[in-house]
Coordinates of C-alpha atoms in Angstrom, one line a residue:
M116 CA -152.5 113.4 -79.7
Q117 CA -152.0 109.9 -81.3
P118 CA -149.9 107.6 -79.1
R119 CA -146.4 107.0 -80.4
T120 CA -145.8 103.6 -78.7
T121 CA -148.0 100.7 -77.7
S122 CA -147.3 101.5 -74.0
Q123 CA -149.3 104.7 -74.4
L124 CA -152.4 103.0 -75.7
A125 CA -155.5 102.7 -73.7
T126 CA -156.5 99.0 -73.6
P127 CA -158.0 96.8 -74.9
A128 CA -156.6 98.0 -78.2
L129 CA -156.5 96.3 -81.6
L130 CA -153.0 96.1 -83.1
V131 CA -152.1 95.3 -86.7
D132 CA -148.4 94.6 -87.5
L133 CA -148.0 96.5 -90.8
D134 CA -145.0 94.5 -92.0
V135 CA -146.6 91.2 -91.3
L136 CA -149.9 92.3 -92.9
N137 CA -148.0 93.4 -96.1
R138 CA -146.1 90.1 -96.1
N139 CA -149.4 88.1 -95.9
L140 CA -151.0 90.2 -98.7
R141 CA -148.0 89.7 -100.9
T142 CA -147.9 85.9 -100.3
M143 CA -151.5 85.6 -101.3
S144 CA -151.3 88.0 -104.3
L145 CA -148.4 85.9 -105.7
R146 CA -150.5 82.7 -105.4
H147 CA -153.8 84.3 -106.6
P148 CA -153.0 87.5 -108.6
G149 CA -155.4 90.1 -109.7
A150 CA -159.0 88.9 -110.3
K151 CA -158.1 85.3 -109.3
L152 CA -158.6 86.5 -105.7
R153 CA -161.8 88.3 -104.5
P154 CA -160.7 89.3 -101.0
H155 CA -163.4 89.0 -98.3
T156 CA -163.9 92.3 -96.4
K157 CA -165.8 90.5 -93.6
A158 CA -162.5 89.4 -92.1
H159 CA -161.2 93.0 -91.4
K160 CA -164.2 95.4 -92.0
C161 CA -161.7 98.1 -92.8
T162 CA -161.6 100.1 -96.1
Q163 CA -158.0 101.0 -95.6
I164 CA -156.9 97.4 -95.4
A165 CA -159.1 96.7 -98.5
N166 CA -157.3 99.6 -100.2
L167 CA -154.0 98.0 -99.3
Q168 CA -155.3 94.7 -100.9
Q169 CA -156.2 96.8 -104.0
N170 CA -152.6 98.0 -104.1
Y171 CA -151.6 94.4 -104.5
G172 CA -153.6 94.1 -107.6
H173 CA -157.1 93.0 -106.4
K174 CA -160.0 95.2 -107.6
T175 CA -162.8 92.7 -107.1
F176 CA -164.0 92.2 -103.5
T177 CA -166.4 90.0 -101.5
C178 CA -168.6 91.5 -98.9
A179 CA -170.9 89.9 -96.2
T180 CA -173.3 92.8 -95.5
P181 CA -174.9 95.6 -97.4
R182 CA -173.1 98.0 -95.0
E183 CA -169.8 96.6 -96.3
I184 CA -170.8 97.2 -100.0
I185 CA -172.0 100.7 -99.3
G186 CA -168.8 101.6 -97.3
M187 CA -166.5 100.2 -99.9
A188 CA -168.2 102.1 -102.6
A189 CA -168.2 105.3 -100.6
A190 CA -164.4 104.9 -100.0
G191 CA -163.9 104.3 -103.7
V192 CA -162.3 100.9 -103.1
G193 CA -162.9 98.1 -105.6
E194 CA -164.4 98.0 -109.1
D195 CA -166.6 94.9 -108.7
L196 CA -168.3 94.2 -105.4
L197 CA -170.0 90.9 -104.6
L198 CA -172.5 90.5 -101.7
A199 CA -172.0 86.8 -101.0
N200 CA -175.1 86.6 -98.9
E201 CA -178.8 86.6 -99.4
V202 CA -180.8 89.7 -98.5
V203 CA -184.5 90.3 -98.5
D204 CA -184.8 93.7 -96.8
H205 CA -186.2 96.1 -99.4
D206 CA -184.5 99.2 -98.0
R207 CA -181.1 97.6 -97.9
L208 CA -181.5 96.2 -101.4
S209 CA -182.6 99.6 -102.7
A210 CA -179.5 101.1 -101.1
L211 CA -177.4 98.5 -103.0
A212 CA -179.2 99.3 -106.2
K213 CA -178.3 103.0 -105.8
V214 CA -174.6 102.0 -105.4
S215 CA -174.9 99.9 -108.5
E216 CA -175.7 103.0 -110.6
N217 CA -172.0 103.9 -110.4
Q218 CA -170.2 100.7 -109.4
R219 CA -170.8 97.1 -110.3
V220 CA -172.7 95.3 -107.5
T221 CA -173.6 91.6 -107.7
I222 CA -175.7 89.8 -105.1
A223 CA -175.9 86.1 -104.2
V224 CA -179.4 84.5 -104.6
D225 CA -180.6 81.0 -103.9
S226 CA -184.4 81.2 -104.3
E227 CA -187.1 82.8 -106.4
Y228 CA -187.9 85.0 -103.4
T229 CA -184.4 86.4 -103.1
I230 CA -184.3 87.0 -106.9
Q231 CA -187.6 88.8 -106.9
A232 CA -186.5 90.9 -103.9
A233 CA -183.3 91.9 -105.6
S234 CA -185.1 92.6 -108.9
H235 CA -187.9 94.7 -107.3
A236 CA -185.2 96.9 -105.7
G237 CA -183.5 97.5 -109.0
L238 CA -180.5 95.2 -108.7
R239 CA -179.5 93.5 -112.0
D240 CA -176.4 91.3 -111.4
V241 CA -176.6 88.0 -109.5
L242 CA -174.7 84.9 -108.8
I243 CA -176.6 81.7 -108.1
D244 CA -175.5 80.5 -104.7
I245 CA -174.9 76.7 -104.7
N246 CA -175.1 74.4 -101.7
V247 CA -171.8 72.5 -101.9
G248 CA -172.1 70.7 -98.6
L249 CA -172.2 73.5 -95.9
K250 CA -175.7 73.5 -94.4
R251 CA -176.2 77.2 -94.8
C252 CA -177.4 79.2 -97.8
G253 CA -177.4 77.8 -101.3
V254 CA -179.7 76.0 -103.8
A255 CA -179.3 72.3 -104.5
P256 CA -176.9 72.0 -107.6
E257 CA -179.6 70.1 -109.6
L258 CA -182.0 73.1 -109.3
A259 CA -179.4 75.8 -110.1
G260 CA -180.1 76.0 -113.9
Q261 CA -183.9 76.4 -113.3
L262 CA -183.2 79.2 -110.8
A263 CA -180.9 80.9 -113.3
D264 CA -183.6 80.8 -116.0
F265 CA -186.1 82.4 -113.5
A266 CA -183.6 85.2 -112.8
R267 CA -183.1 85.9 -116.5
K268 CA -186.9 86.1 -116.9
Q269 CA -186.7 88.9 -114.4
K270 CA -184.3 90.6 -116.9
M271 CA -181.4 90.0 -114.5
T272 CA -177.8 89.2 -115.6
V273 CA -176.7 85.9 -114.2
R274 CA -172.9 86.2 -113.9
G275 CA -172.4 82.6 -112.8
V276 CA -172.2 80.7 -109.6
M277 CA -170.7 80.7 -106.1
G278 CA -170.3 78.2 -103.3
Y279 CA -168.6 78.0 -100.0
E280 CA -167.0 74.8 -98.7
G281 CA -166.7 76.3 -95.2
H282 CA -167.4 72.9 -93.6
L283 CA -164.1 71.6 -95.0
M284 CA -161.8 74.4 -94.0
M285 CA -160.5 72.8 -90.8
I286 CA -160.0 69.2 -91.8
D287 CA -156.6 68.3 -90.3
S288 CA -155.2 66.2 -93.0
H289 CA -154.1 68.3 -96.0
D290 CA -154.6 65.4 -98.4
K291 CA -158.1 64.6 -97.0
R292 CA -159.0 68.3 -97.1
K293 CA -157.9 68.4 -100.8
Q294 CA -160.0 65.3 -101.7
R295 CA -163.1 66.6 -100.0
V296 CA -162.7 70.1 -101.6
S297 CA -162.4 68.4 -105.0
E298 CA -165.6 66.5 -104.4
S299 CA -167.4 69.6 -103.2
M300 CA -166.3 71.6 -106.2
Q301 CA -167.6 68.9 -108.5
L302 CA -171.1 69.9 -107.3
L303 CA -170.3 73.5 -108.1
A304 CA -169.0 72.6 -111.6
R305 CA -172.2 70.7 -112.3
A306 CA -174.2 73.7 -111.4
A307 CA -172.0 76.1 -113.4
Q308 CA -172.7 74.1 -116.5
D309 CA -176.4 74.4 -116.0
V310 CA -176.3 78.1 -115.0
G311 CA -173.8 79.6 -117.5
G312 CA -172.0 82.9 -117.0
E313 CA -168.3 83.6 -116.5
V314 CA -167.9 83.5 -112.7
I315 CA -167.2 80.4 -110.7
S316 CA -166.4 81.7 -107.2
A317 CA -165.6 79.7 -104.0
G318 CA -163.0 79.0 -101.4
G319 CA -161.5 80.6 -98.4
T320 CA -158.2 80.9 -96.5
G321 CA -158.3 77.3 -95.4
T322 CA -158.5 76.0 -98.9
F323 CA -156.5 78.7 -100.7
D324 CA -154.0 76.2 -102.1
L325 CA -156.5 73.4 -103.0
H326 CA -158.1 74.8 -106.1
D327 CA -155.5 74.4 -108.8
S328 CA -157.4 71.6 -110.4
T329 CA -161.0 72.6 -109.5
C330 CA -163.5 74.5 -111.6
I331 CA -163.3 77.9 -109.8
N332 CA -161.8 81.0 -111.4
E333 CA -161.8 83.3 -108.4
L334 CA -161.1 82.6 -104.7
Q335 CA -162.9 84.3 -101.8
A336 CA -160.5 84.5 -98.8
G337 CA -160.3 87.0 -96.0
S338 CA -158.7 85.7 -92.8
Y339 CA -155.3 85.3 -94.5
A340 CA -154.5 89.0 -94.1
L341 CA -154.8 89.1 -90.3
M342 CA -155.0 85.4 -89.2
D343 CA -156.1 83.9 -85.9
T344 CA -155.3 80.8 -83.8
H345 CA -158.0 78.8 -85.5
Y346 CA -156.4 79.0 -89.0
A347 CA -152.9 78.8 -87.5
K348 CA -153.6 75.2 -86.8
L349 CA -153.4 74.5 -90.5
N350 CA -149.8 75.7 -90.9
L351 CA -150.6 78.1 -93.7
P352 CA -148.0 80.4 -95.1
F353 CA -149.6 83.4 -93.4
D354 CA -148.4 84.9 -90.0
Q355 CA -150.4 86.4 -87.2
S356 CA -150.6 90.2 -87.9
C357 CA -153.4 91.2 -85.5
F358 CA -153.5 91.2 -81.7
V359 CA -155.5 92.7 -78.9
L360 CA -153.3 94.6 -76.5
G361 CA -154.2 94.2 -72.9
T362 CA -153.0 95.6 -69.6
I363 CA -152.3 93.6 -66.5
I364 CA -154.8 95.0 -64.0
S365 CA -154.5 92.5 -61.2
K366 CA -151.8 90.1 -59.9
S367 CA -152.4 87.4 -57.4
D368 CA -150.4 84.4 -56.1
G369 CA -150.3 82.2 -59.2
W370 CA -152.4 84.1 -61.7
L371 CA -152.8 87.4 -63.5
V372 CA -155.8 89.3 -64.9
I373 CA -155.7 91.4 -68.0
D374 CA -158.4 93.8 -69.3
V375 CA -159.2 91.9 -72.5
G376 CA -162.4 89.9 -72.3
L377 CA -165.5 88.6 -74.1
K378 CA -166.4 92.0 -75.4
S379 CA -163.1 92.5 -77.2
L380 CA -162.5 89.0 -78.6
G381 CA -164.3 86.6 -80.9
M382 CA -164.8 83.6 -78.7
D383 CA -166.8 81.2 -80.9
H384 CA -163.6 79.3 -81.8
G385 CA -162.4 79.0 -78.2
N386 CA -160.1 80.9 -75.9
P387 CA -157.5 83.3 -77.1
T388 CA -153.7 82.6 -76.9
I389 CA -151.0 84.6 -75.0
D390 CA -147.4 83.6 -75.5
G391 CA -146.0 82.3 -72.3
Y392 CA -149.3 81.8 -70.6
D393 CA -152.3 79.5 -70.3
V394 CA -155.8 81.0 -70.3
M395 CA -157.9 79.9 -67.4
F396 CA -161.1 81.7 -68.5
C397 CA -162.5 84.8 -70.1
S398 CA -165.2 87.0 -68.7
D399 CA -166.9 90.1 -69.9
E400 CA -163.9 92.5 -69.4
H401 CA -161.2 90.2 -68.1
T402 CA -159.0 87.2 -69.0
T403 CA -157.4 85.3 -66.2
I404 CA -154.1 83.7 -67.1
V405 CA -151.3 81.6 -65.5
P406 CA -147.7 80.9 -66.7
N407 CA -147.4 77.9 -69.0
K408 CA -146.9 74.7 -67.1
G409 CA -143.4 74.0 -66.1
Q410 CA -142.5 77.7 -66.6
A411 CA -141.5 79.8 -63.7
E412 CA -143.8 82.8 -63.0
T413 CA -142.7 85.7 -65.2
K414 CA -141.6 89.0 -63.8
V415 CA -144.4 91.2 -64.8
S416 CA -146.2 93.8 -62.8
V417 CA -149.6 95.5 -62.8
G418 CA -149.6 98.0 -65.6
D419 CA -147.5 95.9 -68.0
K420 CA -149.0 95.1 -71.3
L421 CA -149.5 91.7 -73.1
R422 CA -150.5 90.8 -76.7
V423 CA -153.5 88.5 -77.0
I424 CA -154.0 86.4 -80.2
P425 CA -157.7 86.0 -81.0
A426 CA -159.1 82.6 -81.9
H427 CA -161.5 84.1 -84.6
I428 CA -160.4 87.2 -86.3
D429 CA -163.7 88.2 -88.0
P430 CA -165.9 88.9 -85.0
T431 CA -162.9 90.3 -83.1
M432 CA -162.4 93.1 -85.7
A433 CA -166.1 93.9 -85.5
M434 CA -165.8 94.6 -81.8
H435 CA -163.3 97.5 -82.2
E436 CA -163.6 101.0 -83.7
L437 CA -159.9 101.5 -84.5
A438 CA -156.9 99.4 -85.5
F439 CA -153.5 100.7 -84.5
L440 CA -150.9 100.0 -87.1
V441 CA -147.6 99.1 -85.5
R442 CA -144.1 98.2 -86.3
G443 CA -142.7 96.6 -83.2
E444 CA -143.8 98.8 -80.3
E445 CA -144.0 101.9 -82.5
V446 CA -147.5 103.1 -83.4
I447 CA -147.5 104.2 -87.0
D448 CA -151.2 105.1 -87.7
A449 CA -154.7 104.4 -86.6
W450 CA -157.3 103.0 -89.1
S451 CA -161.0 103.1 -88.6
I452 CA -162.9 99.8 -88.7
D453 CA -165.4 101.6 -90.7
L454 CA -167.4 98.6 -92.2
R455 CA -168.6 97.3 -88.9
G456 CA -172.2 97.5 -87.8
W457 CA -175.3 97.1 -90.0

């Protein structure tokens, strides 16, 4: 039997506030309607959340892994799926080619090797991935046109370009962030002229409002739906909708221990946050917390439950099998995190 209230959930449990989630999706859809947004499934790895995004008018999606593409297609979500990542494994590329027989699948490429790998597997649509400053994947802008010509010689359709200014997402000053994003997108615009095609794709949650005067015609953003403490620092118009519910399992003189730890939270952006408490440290299955400084010890007991706000939502989602949809303390539904894994 499905639990009816959060107090009945075994913990750690992933909670998604349905009303806040819908509010976030609506806010973004008004800012970037329809095909102007290509939501990134890597942030939630859940086809039912993607379907909700589709209900807000978005039918093009970004994916980070072949597994996400295959799962989205199997669920019948999205009409145009982009794998915004280079892949060289033949079996995985062949699986994507099979999906592309019935649904449009485009893959990012940044070298002759990745183009040949995709072509040999039977894929036909590509975006040239451009290095716009993040030291990760992407070809140098001045080499993009040459790479596009090579792809066309392999009888591939070059749909355009993509870039990711991930290194700029967390610049504190809004004005400075906007200036740096503009400079980064000038590199993408230069490459787009050389490459051709109709798609110029970039961006993310942290730069969602900085592209009005840049060259891009679609924004890739994912974290806006669920949010985390990392992006909350930017005072974006999106609220926290995802939490990890934990149970107090031990109480000592001055501190508490809850059953949420490293194996249920993405920790690469630091410690999680718990309203009213400071986090001392996290271990595999535990987080030790103390009341905020200057605040009297709260009247809680072993067995009580607390909501933990993750610092990085993407890896947090990948650690859970289910998301419990809630409204307040009422459990409305349970959705599978069905795009996790490889």
